[in-house]
């Protein structure tokens, strides 16, 4: 079963990596719905394919405030981060709490390649070919207890290597959270690579969240802790400015940011062909995720 994704990009917008495109001809692109995943066919090639941004665009234009607030600061300074012997502490309402090594987290799971739209709340967008796993499969390893309703995430705090953390730009650690049903959705990934290469430090090495229907700041980088809770967890941008950044932060062209419109965005890259395009409800994943928010007032729960 293949899904048609509304694709307003044209091949002229970006310069794809040739190797990648060759491989992509036979590799799965985008996940199906939960129903499809449940039947075992988790992937479906799309008829209308997204053309990914280049490696350079994806790795040279970033937001990672632990390394500074400029778009090129992460590429300039994130090499200072040592990701050796990385662990994620999984705690809270789980049967098997503990410090999980990268090997333990990924053991028995097959790396998948997913080409997702990525829409920053600042109204720019890319298309990124991630490698990784469904978050759900990682949570299952820890055994989520029945009382859990939310998942909280934290980024590493290490100011000696993360120079941006020497300033109180945000209240470190960077924190994010999802409702458990959002976390268990088959589109929600823990990504460990891009274009088949290990995750670059500036993009959130060695492991980060990717939630393609939400604004990019929900996709927390360099995660060291995952906590299952029964209460909505505090999240960094909401803590910094609750009027401007809600807990849900679903991409929604009809709910503007207090200081700018969210109806359209700038496509990163493309040089002379750079352009704006209309932002899609739930970033183009409406069919897959809209039911998660049935009956909710999305202007209130923004
Ligand atoms: N995670 C951490 N720990 N720190 C950050 O500053 N920035 C967020 C998100 N995750 C951020 C983070 C924002 S605002 C965006 S748009 C995306 O990361 C950017 O991801 P990218 O640089 O891989 O495109």
PDB file of C-alpha atoms and ligand atoms in Angstrom:
ATOM      1  CA  UNK A   1       0.000   0.000   0.000  1.00  0.00           C
ATOM      2  CA  UNK A   2       1.549   3.280  -1.042  1.00  0.00           C
ATOM      3  CA  UNK A   3       0.669   6.720   0.140  1.00  0.00           C
ATOM      4  CA  UNK A   4       0.649   9.786  -2.004  1.00  0.00           C
ATOM      5  CA  UNK A   5       2.297  12.644  -0.188  1.00  0.00           C
ATOM      6  CA  UNK A   6       1.497  16.085  -1.376  1.00  0.00           C
ATOM      7  CA  UNK A   7       4.828  17.146  -2.732  1.00  0.00           C
ATOM      8  CA  UNK A   8       5.296  20.739  -3.707  1.00  0.00           C
ATOM      9  CA  UNK A   9       9.035  20.430  -4.209  1.00  0.00           C
ATOM     10  CA  UNK A  10      10.433  20.037  -7.677  1.00  0.00           C
ATOM     11  CA  UNK A  11      13.705  18.358  -8.620  1.00  0.00           C
ATOM     12  CA  UNK A  12      15.115  21.768  -9.479  1.00  0.00           C
ATOM     13  CA  UNK A  13      14.816  22.839  -5.836  1.00  0.00           C
ATOM     14  CA  UNK A  14      17.654  20.743  -4.576  1.00  0.00           C
ATOM     15  CA  UNK A  15      20.716  18.894  -5.759  1.00  0.00           C
ATOM     16  CA  UNK A  16      20.251  15.323  -4.632  1.00  0.00           C
ATOM     17  CA  UNK A  17      23.139  13.072  -3.702  1.00  0.00           C
ATOM     18  CA  UNK A  18      23.528  10.711  -6.618  1.00  0.00           C
ATOM     19  CA  UNK A  19      24.559   7.733  -4.583  1.00  0.00           C
ATOM     20  CA  UNK A  20      21.611   8.127  -2.394  1.00  0.00           C
ATOM     21  CA  UNK A  21      19.130   8.469  -5.210  1.00  0.00           C
ATOM     22  CA  UNK A  22      20.445   5.326  -6.841  1.00  0.00           C
ATOM     23  CA  UNK A  23      19.970   3.402  -3.645  1.00  0.00           C
ATOM     24  CA  UNK A  24      16.629   4.983  -3.067  1.00  0.00           C
ATOM     25  CA  UNK A  25      15.281   3.367  -6.199  1.00  0.00           C
ATOM     26  CA  UNK A  26      14.909   0.165  -4.254  1.00  0.00           C
ATOM     27  CA  UNK A  27      14.829   1.301  -0.664  1.00  0.00           C
ATOM     28  CA  UNK A  28      11.739   2.081   1.304  1.00  0.00           C
ATOM     29  CA  UNK A  29      10.992   5.730   1.734  1.00  0.00           C
ATOM     30  CA  UNK A  30       8.171   6.525   4.037  1.00  0.00           C
ATOM     31  CA  UNK A  31       6.277   4.555   6.631  1.00  0.00           C
ATOM     32  CA  UNK A  32       2.655   3.654   6.260  1.00  0.00           C
ATOM     33  CA  UNK A  33      -0.043   3.950   8.881  1.00  0.00           C
ATOM     34  CA  UNK A  34      -0.251   1.921  12.047  1.00  0.00           C
ATOM     35  CA  UNK A  35      -2.545  -0.464  10.222  1.00  0.00           C
ATOM     36  CA  UNK A  36       0.046  -1.090   7.560  1.00  0.00           C
ATOM     37  CA  UNK A  37       2.797  -1.479  10.149  1.00  0.00           C
ATOM     38  CA  UNK A  38       0.687  -3.974  12.041  1.00  0.00           C
ATOM     39  CA  UNK A  39       0.504  -6.219   9.016  1.00  0.00           C
ATOM     40  CA  UNK A  40       4.275  -6.240   8.882  1.00  0.00           C
ATOM     41  CA  UNK A  41       4.656  -4.083   5.788  1.00  0.00           C
ATOM     42  CA  UNK A  42       6.012  -1.046   7.568  1.00  0.00           C
ATOM     43  CA  UNK A  43       7.196   0.700   4.449  1.00  0.00           C
ATOM     44  CA  UNK A  44       5.790   1.814   1.218  1.00  0.00           C
ATOM     45  CA  UNK A  45       7.519   3.474  -1.671  1.00  0.00           C
ATOM     46  CA  UNK A  46       5.732   6.653  -2.472  1.00  0.00           C
ATOM     47  CA  UNK A  47       4.510   7.425  -5.952  1.00  0.00           C
ATOM     48  CA  UNK A  48       5.108  11.063  -5.355  1.00  0.00           C
ATOM     49  CA  UNK A  49       8.569  11.166  -3.883  1.00  0.00           C
ATOM     50  CA  UNK A  50      10.185  13.795  -1.754  1.00  0.00           C
ATOM     51  CA  UNK A  51      13.524  15.014  -3.004  1.00  0.00           C
ATOM     52  CA  UNK A  52      15.916  15.273  -0.056  1.00  0.00           C
ATOM     53  CA  UNK A  53      18.081  18.285   0.646  1.00  0.00           C
ATOM     54  CA  UNK A  54      21.795  17.847   0.113  1.00  0.00           C
ATOM     55  CA  UNK A  55      24.150  16.575   2.803  1.00  0.00           C
ATOM     56  CA  UNK A  56      25.712  20.053   2.916  1.00  0.00           C
ATOM     57  CA  UNK A  57      22.387  21.793   3.459  1.00  0.00           C
ATOM     58  CA  UNK A  58      21.333  19.335   6.156  1.00  0.00           C
ATOM     59  CA  UNK A  59      24.632  19.532   8.050  1.00  0.00           C
ATOM     60  CA  UNK A  60      25.600  23.206   7.636  1.00  0.00           C
ATOM     61  CA  UNK A  61      22.329  24.933   8.540  1.00  0.00           C
ATOM     62  CA  UNK A  62      21.247  23.786  11.998  1.00  0.00           C
ATOM     63  CA  UNK A  63      19.654  24.701  15.263  1.00  0.00           C
ATOM     64  CA  UNK A  64      21.490  23.242  18.259  1.00  0.00           C
ATOM     65  CA  UNK A  65      21.666  25.909  20.933  1.00  0.00           C
ATOM     66  CA  UNK A  66      24.072  23.847  23.031  1.00  0.00           C
ATOM     67  CA  UNK A  67      26.664  24.997  20.481  1.00  0.00           C
ATOM     68  CA  UNK A  68      25.398  28.541  19.932  1.00  0.00           C
ATOM     69  CA  UNK A  69      22.393  30.273  18.458  1.00  0.00           C
ATOM     70  CA  UNK A  70      23.760  30.880  14.942  1.00  0.00           C
ATOM     71  CA  UNK A  71      22.791  28.550  12.095  1.00  0.00           C
ATOM     72  CA  UNK A  72      26.421  27.662  11.393  1.00  0.00           C
ATOM     73  CA  UNK A  73      27.530  27.399  15.059  1.00  0.00           C
ATOM     74  CA  UNK A  74      26.613  23.695  15.321  1.00  0.00           C
ATOM     75  CA  UNK A  75      28.694  22.815  12.240  1.00  0.00           C
ATOM     76  CA  UNK A  76      31.570  24.947  13.576  1.00  0.00           C
ATOM     77  CA  UNK A  77      31.627  23.758  17.178  1.00  0.00           C
ATOM     78  CA  UNK A  78      29.843  20.414  17.558  1.00  0.00           C
ATOM     79  CA  UNK A  79      32.975  18.424  16.712  1.00  0.00           C
ATOM     80  CA  UNK A  80      34.017  19.113  20.339  1.00  0.00           C
ATOM     81  CA  UNK A  81      31.324  16.688  21.522  1.00  0.00           C
ATOM     82  CA  UNK A  82      32.604  13.224  22.442  1.00  0.00           C
ATOM     83  CA  UNK A  83      29.862  10.666  21.808  1.00  0.00           C
ATOM     84  CA  UNK A  84      31.886   7.594  22.820  1.00  0.00           C
ATOM     85  CA  UNK A  85      30.236   5.106  25.186  1.00  0.00           C
ATOM     86  CA  UNK A  86      26.919   6.899  24.915  1.00  0.00           C
ATOM     87  CA  UNK A  87      24.094   5.707  27.118  1.00  0.00           C
ATOM     88  CA  UNK A  88      20.458   6.640  27.521  1.00  0.00           C
ATOM     89  CA  UNK A  89      18.979   6.387  30.984  1.00  0.00           C
ATOM     90  CA  UNK A  90      15.425   5.104  30.723  1.00  0.00           C
ATOM     91  CA  UNK A  91      13.472   5.614  33.922  1.00  0.00           C
ATOM     92  CA  UNK A  92      10.075   6.434  35.382  1.00  0.00           C
ATOM     93  CA  UNK A  93       7.110   4.172  34.679  1.00  0.00           C
ATOM     94  CA  UNK A  94       8.980   1.299  33.037  1.00  0.00           C
ATOM     95  CA  UNK A  95       9.530  -2.334  34.044  1.00  0.00           C
ATOM     96  CA  UNK A  96      13.230  -2.350  33.153  1.00  0.00           C
ATOM     97  CA  UNK A  97      14.782   1.010  34.092  1.00  0.00           C
ATOM     98  CA  UNK A  98      18.494   1.498  33.567  1.00  0.00           C
ATOM     99  CA  UNK A  99      21.347   2.916  31.525  1.00  0.00           C
ATOM    100  CA  UNK A 100      21.070   1.504  28.009  1.00  0.00           C
ATOM    101  CA  UNK A 101      24.109   1.510  25.740  1.00  0.00           C
ATOM    102  CA  UNK A 102      23.654   2.261  22.043  1.00  0.00           C
ATOM    103  CA  UNK A 103      24.180  -1.443  21.346  1.00  0.00           C
ATOM    104  CA  UNK A 104      21.454  -2.420  23.791  1.00  0.00           C
ATOM    105  CA  UNK A 105      19.079   0.193  22.408  1.00  0.00           C
ATOM    106  CA  UNK A 106      19.492  -0.920  18.825  1.00  0.00           C
ATOM    107  CA  UNK A 107      20.067  -4.661  19.313  1.00  0.00           C
ATOM    108  CA  UNK A 108      17.630  -6.733  17.276  1.00  0.00           C
ATOM    109  CA  UNK A 109      16.258  -3.704  15.446  1.00  0.00           C
ATOM    110  CA  UNK A 110      16.743  -3.137  11.732  1.00  0.00           C
ATOM    111  CA  UNK A 111      17.853   0.298  10.665  1.00  0.00           C
ATOM    112  CA  UNK A 112      15.236   1.890   8.457  1.00  0.00           C
ATOM    113  CA  UNK A 113      15.560   4.757   6.021  1.00  0.00           C
ATOM    114  CA  UNK A 114      12.801   7.341   6.126  1.00  0.00           C
ATOM    115  CA  UNK A 115      12.558  10.427   3.980  1.00  0.00           C
ATOM    116  CA  UNK A 116      10.637  13.009   5.972  1.00  0.00           C
ATOM    117  CA  UNK A 117       9.687  16.610   5.611  1.00  0.00           C
ATOM    118  CA  UNK A 118      11.251  18.702   8.372  1.00  0.00           C
ATOM    119  CA  UNK A 119       9.592  22.018   9.239  1.00  0.00           C
ATOM    120  CA  UNK A 120      11.169  24.408  11.736  1.00  0.00           C
ATOM    121  CA  UNK A 121       8.911  26.712  13.751  1.00  0.00           C
ATOM    122  CA  UNK A 122      11.015  29.566  12.289  1.00  0.00           C
ATOM    123  CA  UNK A 123       9.330  28.910   8.919  1.00  0.00           C
ATOM    124  CA  UNK A 124      12.078  27.146   6.989  1.00  0.00           C
ATOM    125  CA  UNK A 125      11.935  23.556   5.822  1.00  0.00           C
ATOM    126  CA  UNK A 126      14.023  20.726   4.436  1.00  0.00           C
ATOM    127  CA  UNK A 127      13.526  17.141   3.377  1.00  0.00           C
ATOM    128  CA  UNK A 128      15.842  14.789   5.282  1.00  0.00           C
ATOM    129  CA  UNK A 129      16.617  11.098   4.681  1.00  0.00           C
ATOM    130  CA  UNK A 130      16.959   9.743   8.212  1.00  0.00           C
ATOM    131  CA  UNK A 131      18.209   6.341   9.335  1.00  0.00           C
ATOM    132  CA  UNK A 132      16.975   4.899  12.577  1.00  0.00           C
ATOM    133  CA  UNK A 133      14.260   3.036  14.406  1.00  0.00           C
ATOM    134  CA  UNK A 134      10.733   3.557  15.549  1.00  0.00           C
ATOM    135  CA  UNK A 135      10.777   5.021  19.046  1.00  0.00           C
ATOM    136  CA  UNK A 136       8.097   2.492  19.971  1.00  0.00           C
ATOM    137  CA  UNK A 137      10.549  -0.389  19.492  1.00  0.00           C
ATOM    138  CA  UNK A 138      13.050   1.219  21.830  1.00  0.00           C
ATOM    139  CA  UNK A 139      10.412   1.968  24.476  1.00  0.00           C
ATOM    140  CA  UNK A 140       9.294  -1.657  24.345  1.00  0.00           C
ATOM    141  CA  UNK A 141      12.758  -2.729  25.461  1.00  0.00           C
ATOM    142  CA  UNK A 142      12.243  -0.863  28.734  1.00  0.00           C
ATOM    143  CA  UNK A 143       8.680  -2.143  29.142  1.00  0.00           C
ATOM    144  CA  UNK A 144       6.273   0.787  29.405  1.00  0.00           C
ATOM    145  CA  UNK A 145       3.924   0.446  32.385  1.00  0.00           C
ATOM    146  CA  UNK A 146       0.187   0.883  32.022  1.00  0.00           C
ATOM    147  CA  UNK A 147       0.115   4.105  34.051  1.00  0.00           C
ATOM    148  CA  UNK A 148       2.470   5.933  31.663  1.00  0.00           C
ATOM    149  CA  UNK A 149       0.889   8.714  29.612  1.00  0.00           C
ATOM    150  CA  UNK A 150       3.843  10.848  28.478  1.00  0.00           C
ATOM    151  CA  UNK A 151       7.462  10.448  27.440  1.00  0.00           C
ATOM    152  CA  UNK A 152      10.040  13.049  28.520  1.00  0.00           C
ATOM    153  CA  UNK A 153      13.427  13.445  26.828  1.00  0.00           C
ATOM    154  CA  UNK A 154      16.623  15.206  27.887  1.00  0.00           C
ATOM    155  CA  UNK A 155      19.782  16.202  26.027  1.00  0.00           C
ATOM    156  CA  UNK A 156      23.289  15.831  27.429  1.00  0.00           C
ATOM    157  CA  UNK A 157      24.624  18.609  29.680  1.00  0.00           C
ATOM    158  CA  UNK A 158      28.369  18.980  29.183  1.00  0.00           C
ATOM    159  CA  UNK A 159      29.382  22.652  28.985  1.00  0.00           C
ATOM    160  CA  UNK A 160      33.062  21.703  28.618  1.00  0.00           C
ATOM    161  CA  UNK A 161      32.202  20.351  25.145  1.00  0.00           C
ATOM    162  CA  UNK A 162      28.960  22.199  24.462  1.00  0.00           C
ATOM    163  CA  UNK A 163      30.057  25.813  24.493  1.00  0.00           C
ATOM    164  CA  UNK A 164      26.520  27.189  24.171  1.00  0.00           C
ATOM    165  CA  UNK A 165      25.673  25.671  27.545  1.00  0.00           C
ATOM    166  CA  UNK A 166      28.055  28.108  29.230  1.00  0.00           C
ATOM    167  CA  UNK A 167      25.377  30.726  28.595  1.00  0.00           C
ATOM    168  CA  UNK A 168      21.831  30.607  30.011  1.00  0.00           C
ATOM    169  CA  UNK A 169      20.259  30.764  26.525  1.00  0.00           C
ATOM    170  CA  UNK A 170      17.862  28.039  27.663  1.00  0.00           C
ATOM    171  CA  UNK A 171      17.417  26.354  31.038  1.00  0.00           C
ATOM    172  CA  UNK A 172      19.670  23.331  30.370  1.00  0.00           C
ATOM    173  CA  UNK A 173      19.233  20.450  29.792  1.00  0.00           C
ATOM    174  CA  UNK A 174      17.209  20.873  26.620  1.00  0.00           C
ATOM    175  CA  UNK A 175      13.954  19.046  27.351  1.00  0.00           C
ATOM    176  CA  UNK A 176      11.174  17.745  25.174  1.00  0.00           C
ATOM    177  CA  UNK A 177       8.143  15.534  25.531  1.00  0.00           C
ATOM    178  CA  UNK A 178       5.434  13.639  23.709  1.00  0.00           C
ATOM    179  CA  UNK A 179       2.138  12.107  24.653  1.00  0.00           C
ATOM    180  CA  UNK A 180       2.569   8.314  24.768  1.00  0.00           C
ATOM    181  CA  UNK A 181       0.338   7.761  21.728  1.00  0.00           C
ATOM    182  CA  UNK A 182       2.452  10.254  19.763  1.00  0.00           C
ATOM    183  CA  UNK A 183       5.603   8.488  20.913  1.00  0.00           C
ATOM    184  CA  UNK A 184       4.215   5.121  19.836  1.00  0.00           C
ATOM    185  CA  UNK A 185       3.095   6.367  16.418  1.00  0.00           C
ATOM    186  CA  UNK A 186       4.953   4.542  13.621  1.00  0.00           C
ATOM    187  CA  UNK A 187       6.146   7.825  12.090  1.00  0.00           C
ATOM    188  CA  UNK A 188       8.019   8.745  15.295  1.00  0.00           C
ATOM    189  CA  UNK A 189      11.694   7.838  15.008  1.00  0.00           C
ATOM    190  CA  UNK A 190      14.883   7.714  16.978  1.00  0.00           C
ATOM    191  CA  UNK A 191      17.411   8.604  14.282  1.00  0.00           C
ATOM    192  CA  UNK A 192      21.049   7.533  14.321  1.00  0.00           C
ATOM    193  CA  UNK A 193      22.066   8.602  10.832  1.00  0.00           C
ATOM    194  CA  UNK A 194      21.440  10.655   7.706  1.00  0.00           C
ATOM    195  CA  UNK A 195      22.069   9.533   4.116  1.00  0.00           C
ATOM    196  CA  UNK A 196      23.290   6.198   5.498  1.00  0.00           C
ATOM    197  CA  UNK A 197      26.118   7.866   7.453  1.00  0.00           C
ATOM    198  CA  UNK A 198      26.329   8.116  11.239  1.00  0.00           C
ATOM    199  CA  UNK A 199      24.478  11.094  12.665  1.00  0.00           C
ATOM    200  CA  UNK A 200      26.723  14.167  12.425  1.00  0.00           C
ATOM    201  CA  UNK A 201      27.298  15.836  15.791  1.00  0.00           C
ATOM    202  CA  UNK A 202      25.582  19.030  14.648  1.00  0.00           C
ATOM    203  CA  UNK A 203      22.435  17.071  13.802  1.00  0.00           C
ATOM    204  CA  UNK A 204      22.223  15.405  17.218  1.00  0.00           C
ATOM    205  CA  UNK A 205      24.724  12.554  17.437  1.00  0.00           C
ATOM    206  CA  UNK A 206      24.574   9.796  18.280  1.00  0.00           C
ATOM    207  CA  UNK A 207      20.800   9.551  18.638  1.00  0.00           C
ATOM    208  CA  UNK A 208      17.933  12.019  18.378  1.00  0.00           C
ATOM    209  CA  UNK A 209      14.192  12.137  18.104  1.00  0.00           C
ATOM    210  CA  UNK A 210      12.403  12.846  14.805  1.00  0.00           C
ATOM    211  CA  UNK A 211       8.691  13.699  14.856  1.00  0.00           C
ATOM    212  CA  UNK A 212       7.931  14.803  11.302  1.00  0.00           C
ATOM    213  CA  UNK A 213       4.479  16.305  11.872  1.00  0.00           C
ATOM    214  CA  UNK A 214       5.658  18.638  14.628  1.00  0.00           C
ATOM    215  CA  UNK A 215       7.830  21.750  14.522  1.00  0.00           C
ATOM    216  CA  UNK A 216      11.504  20.881  14.496  1.00  0.00           C
ATOM    217  CA  UNK A 217      12.213  21.903  18.084  1.00  0.00           C
ATOM    218  CA  UNK A 218      10.268  18.860  19.300  1.00  0.00           C
ATOM    219  CA  UNK A 219      12.916  16.683  17.616  1.00  0.00           C
ATOM    220  CA  UNK A 220      15.384  16.798  20.507  1.00  0.00           C
ATOM    221  CA  UNK A 221      19.032  15.982  19.798  1.00  0.00           C
ATOM    222  CA  UNK A 222      21.770  13.983  21.560  1.00  0.00           C
ATOM    223  CA  UNK A 223      19.383  12.309  24.004  1.00  0.00           C
ATOM    224  CA  UNK A 224      20.711  10.924  27.299  1.00  0.00           C
ATOM    225  CA  UNK A 225      17.498  10.359  29.224  1.00  0.00           C
ATOM    226  CA  UNK A 226      13.982   9.119  28.485  1.00  0.00           C
ATOM    227  CA  UNK A 227      11.439   9.174  31.308  1.00  0.00           C
ATOM    228  CA  UNK A 228       7.943   7.661  31.197  1.00  0.00           C
ATOM    229  CA  UNK A 229       5.547   9.720  33.292  1.00  0.00           C
ATOM    230  CA  UNK A 230       1.862  10.168  34.010  1.00  0.00           C
ATOM    231  CA  UNK A 231       2.060  13.969  33.723  1.00  0.00           C
ATOM    232  CA  UNK A 232       2.787  16.289  30.830  1.00  0.00           C
ATOM    233  CA  UNK A 233       6.517  17.011  31.184  1.00  0.00           C
ATOM    234  CA  UNK A 234       8.069  20.490  31.060  1.00  0.00           C
ATOM    235  CA  UNK A 235       9.628  21.277  27.663  1.00  0.00           C
ATOM    236  CA  UNK A 236      12.394  23.769  26.912  1.00  0.00           C
ATOM    237  CA  UNK A 237      10.748  26.183  24.501  1.00  0.00           C
ATOM    238  CA  UNK A 238       7.479  26.133  26.396  1.00  0.00           C
ATOM    239  CA  UNK A 239       9.409  26.925  29.594  1.00  0.00           C
ATOM    240  CA  UNK A 240      11.207  29.745  27.789  1.00  0.00           C
ATOM    241  CA  UNK A 241       8.050  31.273  26.286  1.00  0.00           C
ATOM    242  CA  UNK A 242       4.738  29.497  26.856  1.00  0.00           C
ATOM    243  CA  UNK A 243       2.771  32.055  24.854  1.00  0.00           C
ATOM    244  CA  UNK A 244       4.771  31.317  21.711  1.00  0.00           C
ATOM    245  CA  UNK A 245       5.573  27.598  22.018  1.00  0.00           C
ATOM    246  CA  UNK A 246       3.033  25.026  23.121  1.00  0.00           C
ATOM    247  CA  UNK A 247       3.551  21.466  24.257  1.00  0.00           C
ATOM    248  CA  UNK A 248       1.994  19.996  21.108  1.00  0.00           C
ATOM    249  CA  UNK A 249       3.605  22.201  18.456  1.00  0.00           C
ATOM    250  CA  UNK A 250       1.996  20.344  15.600  1.00  0.00           C
ATOM    251  CA  UNK A 251       2.757  21.948  12.245  1.00  0.00           C
ATOM    252  CA  UNK A 252      -0.392  23.930  11.494  1.00  0.00           C
ATOM    253  CA  UNK A 253      -0.601  26.544   8.721  1.00  0.00           C
ATOM    254  CA  UNK A 254      -3.798  27.924  10.286  1.00  0.00           C
ATOM    255  CA  UNK A 255      -2.325  28.711  13.698  1.00  0.00           C
ATOM    256  CA  UNK A 256       0.247  31.476  13.366  1.00  0.00           C
ATOM    257  CA  UNK A 257       3.170  32.070  15.659  1.00  0.00           C
ATOM    258  CA  UNK A 258       2.412  35.295  17.607  1.00  0.00           C
ATOM    259  CA  UNK A 259       5.217  37.015  15.658  1.00  0.00           C
ATOM    260  CA  UNK A 260       4.954  35.465  12.172  1.00  0.00           C
ATOM    261  CA  UNK A 261       2.714  33.523   9.855  1.00  0.00           C
ATOM    262  CA  UNK A 262       2.967  29.735   9.691  1.00  0.00           C
ATOM    263  CA  UNK A 263       1.018  29.521   6.419  1.00  0.00           C
ATOM    264  CA  UNK A 264       4.155  29.094   4.305  1.00  0.00           C
ATOM    265  CA  UNK A 265       7.867  28.482   4.673  1.00  0.00           C
ATOM    266  CA  UNK A 266      11.169  28.998   2.925  1.00  0.00           C
ATOM    267  CA  UNK A 267      12.678  25.908   1.366  1.00  0.00           C
ATOM    268  CA  UNK A 268      16.319  25.679   2.450  1.00  0.00           C
ATOM    269  CA  UNK A 269      18.690  25.290  -0.480  1.00  0.00           C
ATOM    270  CA  UNK A 270      18.035  25.449  -4.145  1.00  0.00           C
ATOM    271  CA  UNK A 271      20.289  28.435  -4.773  1.00  0.00           C
ATOM    272  CA  UNK A 272      18.696  30.513  -7.477  1.00  0.00           C
ATOM    273  CA  UNK A 273      15.652  28.279  -7.341  1.00  0.00           C
ATOM    274  CA  UNK A 274      15.067  28.871  -3.607  1.00  0.00           C
ATOM    275  CA  UNK A 275      11.403  29.489  -3.028  1.00  0.00           C
ATOM    276  CA  UNK A 276       8.567  29.546  -0.554  1.00  0.00           C
ATOM    277  CA  UNK A 277       5.926  26.889  -0.458  1.00  0.00           C
ATOM    278  CA  UNK A 278       2.667  26.454   1.397  1.00  0.00           C
ATOM    279  CA  UNK A 279       2.909  24.679   4.730  1.00  0.00           C
ATOM    280  CA  UNK A 280       0.723  21.580   4.936  1.00  0.00           C
ATOM    281  CA  UNK A 281      -1.452  20.584   7.886  1.00  0.00           C
ATOM    282  CA  UNK A 282       0.599  18.318  10.158  1.00  0.00           C
ATOM    283  CA  UNK A 283       3.452  18.954   7.701  1.00  0.00           C
ATOM    284  CA  UNK A 284       1.808  16.684   5.113  1.00  0.00           C
ATOM    285  CA  UNK A 285       1.158  13.787   7.517  1.00  0.00           C
ATOM    286  CA  UNK A 286      -2.464  14.633   8.209  1.00  0.00           C
ATOM    287  CA  UNK A 287      -3.837  11.311   7.045  1.00  0.00           C
ATOM    288  CA  UNK A 288      -1.525   9.458   9.410  1.00  0.00           C
ATOM    289  CA  UNK A 289      -1.760  11.585  12.557  1.00  0.00           C
ATOM    290  CA  UNK A 290      -4.917  13.742  12.540  1.00  0.00           C
ATOM    291  CA  UNK A 291      -6.851  11.102  14.496  1.00  0.00           C
ATOM    292  CA  UNK A 292      -4.463  11.554  17.432  1.00  0.00           C
ATOM    293  CA  UNK A 293      -6.026  14.969  17.955  1.00  0.00           C
ATOM    294  CA  UNK A 294      -9.702  14.210  17.331  1.00  0.00           C
ATOM    295  CA  UNK A 295     -11.876  16.581  19.308  1.00  0.00           C
ATOM    296  CA  UNK A 296      -8.998  18.808  20.421  1.00  0.00           C
ATOM    297  CA  UNK A 297      -9.061  22.532  19.825  1.00  0.00           C
ATOM    298  CA  UNK A 298      -5.752  22.961  17.994  1.00  0.00           C
ATOM    299  CA  UNK A 299      -5.772  26.725  18.515  1.00  0.00           C
ATOM    300  CA  UNK A 300      -5.783  26.079  22.259  1.00  0.00           C
ATOM    301  CA  UNK A 301      -3.467  23.047  22.264  1.00  0.00           C
ATOM    302  CA  UNK A 302      -0.959  24.580  19.851  1.00  0.00           C
TER     303      UNK A 302
HETATM  304  N1  LIG B   1      17.791  19.696  20.371  1.00  0.00           N
HETATM  305  C1  LIG B   1      18.644  20.241  21.261  1.00  0.00           C
HETATM  306  N2  LIG B   1      19.142  19.472  22.234  1.00  0.00           N
HETATM  307  N3  LIG B   1      18.990  21.552  21.209  1.00  0.00           N
HETATM  308  C2  LIG B   1      18.476  22.392  20.271  1.00  0.00           C
HETATM  309  O1  LIG B   1      18.805  23.596  20.270  1.00  0.00           O
HETATM  310  N4  LIG B   1      17.007  22.620  18.319  1.00  0.00           N
HETATM  311  C3  LIG B   1      15.733  22.144  17.771  1.00  0.00           C
HETATM  312  C4  LIG B   1      15.806  20.669  17.402  1.00  0.00           C
HETATM  313  N5  LIG B   1      16.431  19.900  18.464  1.00  0.00           N
HETATM  314  C5  LIG B   1      17.572  21.858  19.306  1.00  0.00           C
HETATM  315  C6  LIG B   1      17.267  20.470  19.388  1.00  0.00           C
HETATM  316  C7  LIG B   1      15.300  22.911  16.628  1.00  0.00           C
HETATM  317  S1  LIG B   1      14.716  24.495  16.933  1.00  0.00           S
HETATM  318  C8  LIG B   1      15.305  22.409  15.354  1.00  0.00           C
HETATM  319  S2  LIG B   1      14.617  23.254  14.062  1.00  0.00           S
HETATM  320  C9  LIG B   1      15.938  21.124  15.066  1.00  0.00           C
HETATM  321  O2  LIG B   1      16.551  20.535  16.216  1.00  0.00           O
HETATM  322  C10 LIG B   1      16.992  21.311  14.000  1.00  0.00           C
HETATM  323  O3  LIG B   1      17.478  20.058  13.576  1.00  0.00           O
HETATM  324  P1  LIG B   1      18.601  20.002  12.443  1.00  0.00           P
HETATM  325  O4  LIG B   1      19.674  20.955  12.848  1.00  0.00           O
HETATM  326  O5  LIG B   1      19.051  18.593  12.386  1.00  0.00           O
HETATM  327  O6  LIG B   1      17.937  20.440  11.161  1.00  0.00           O
END
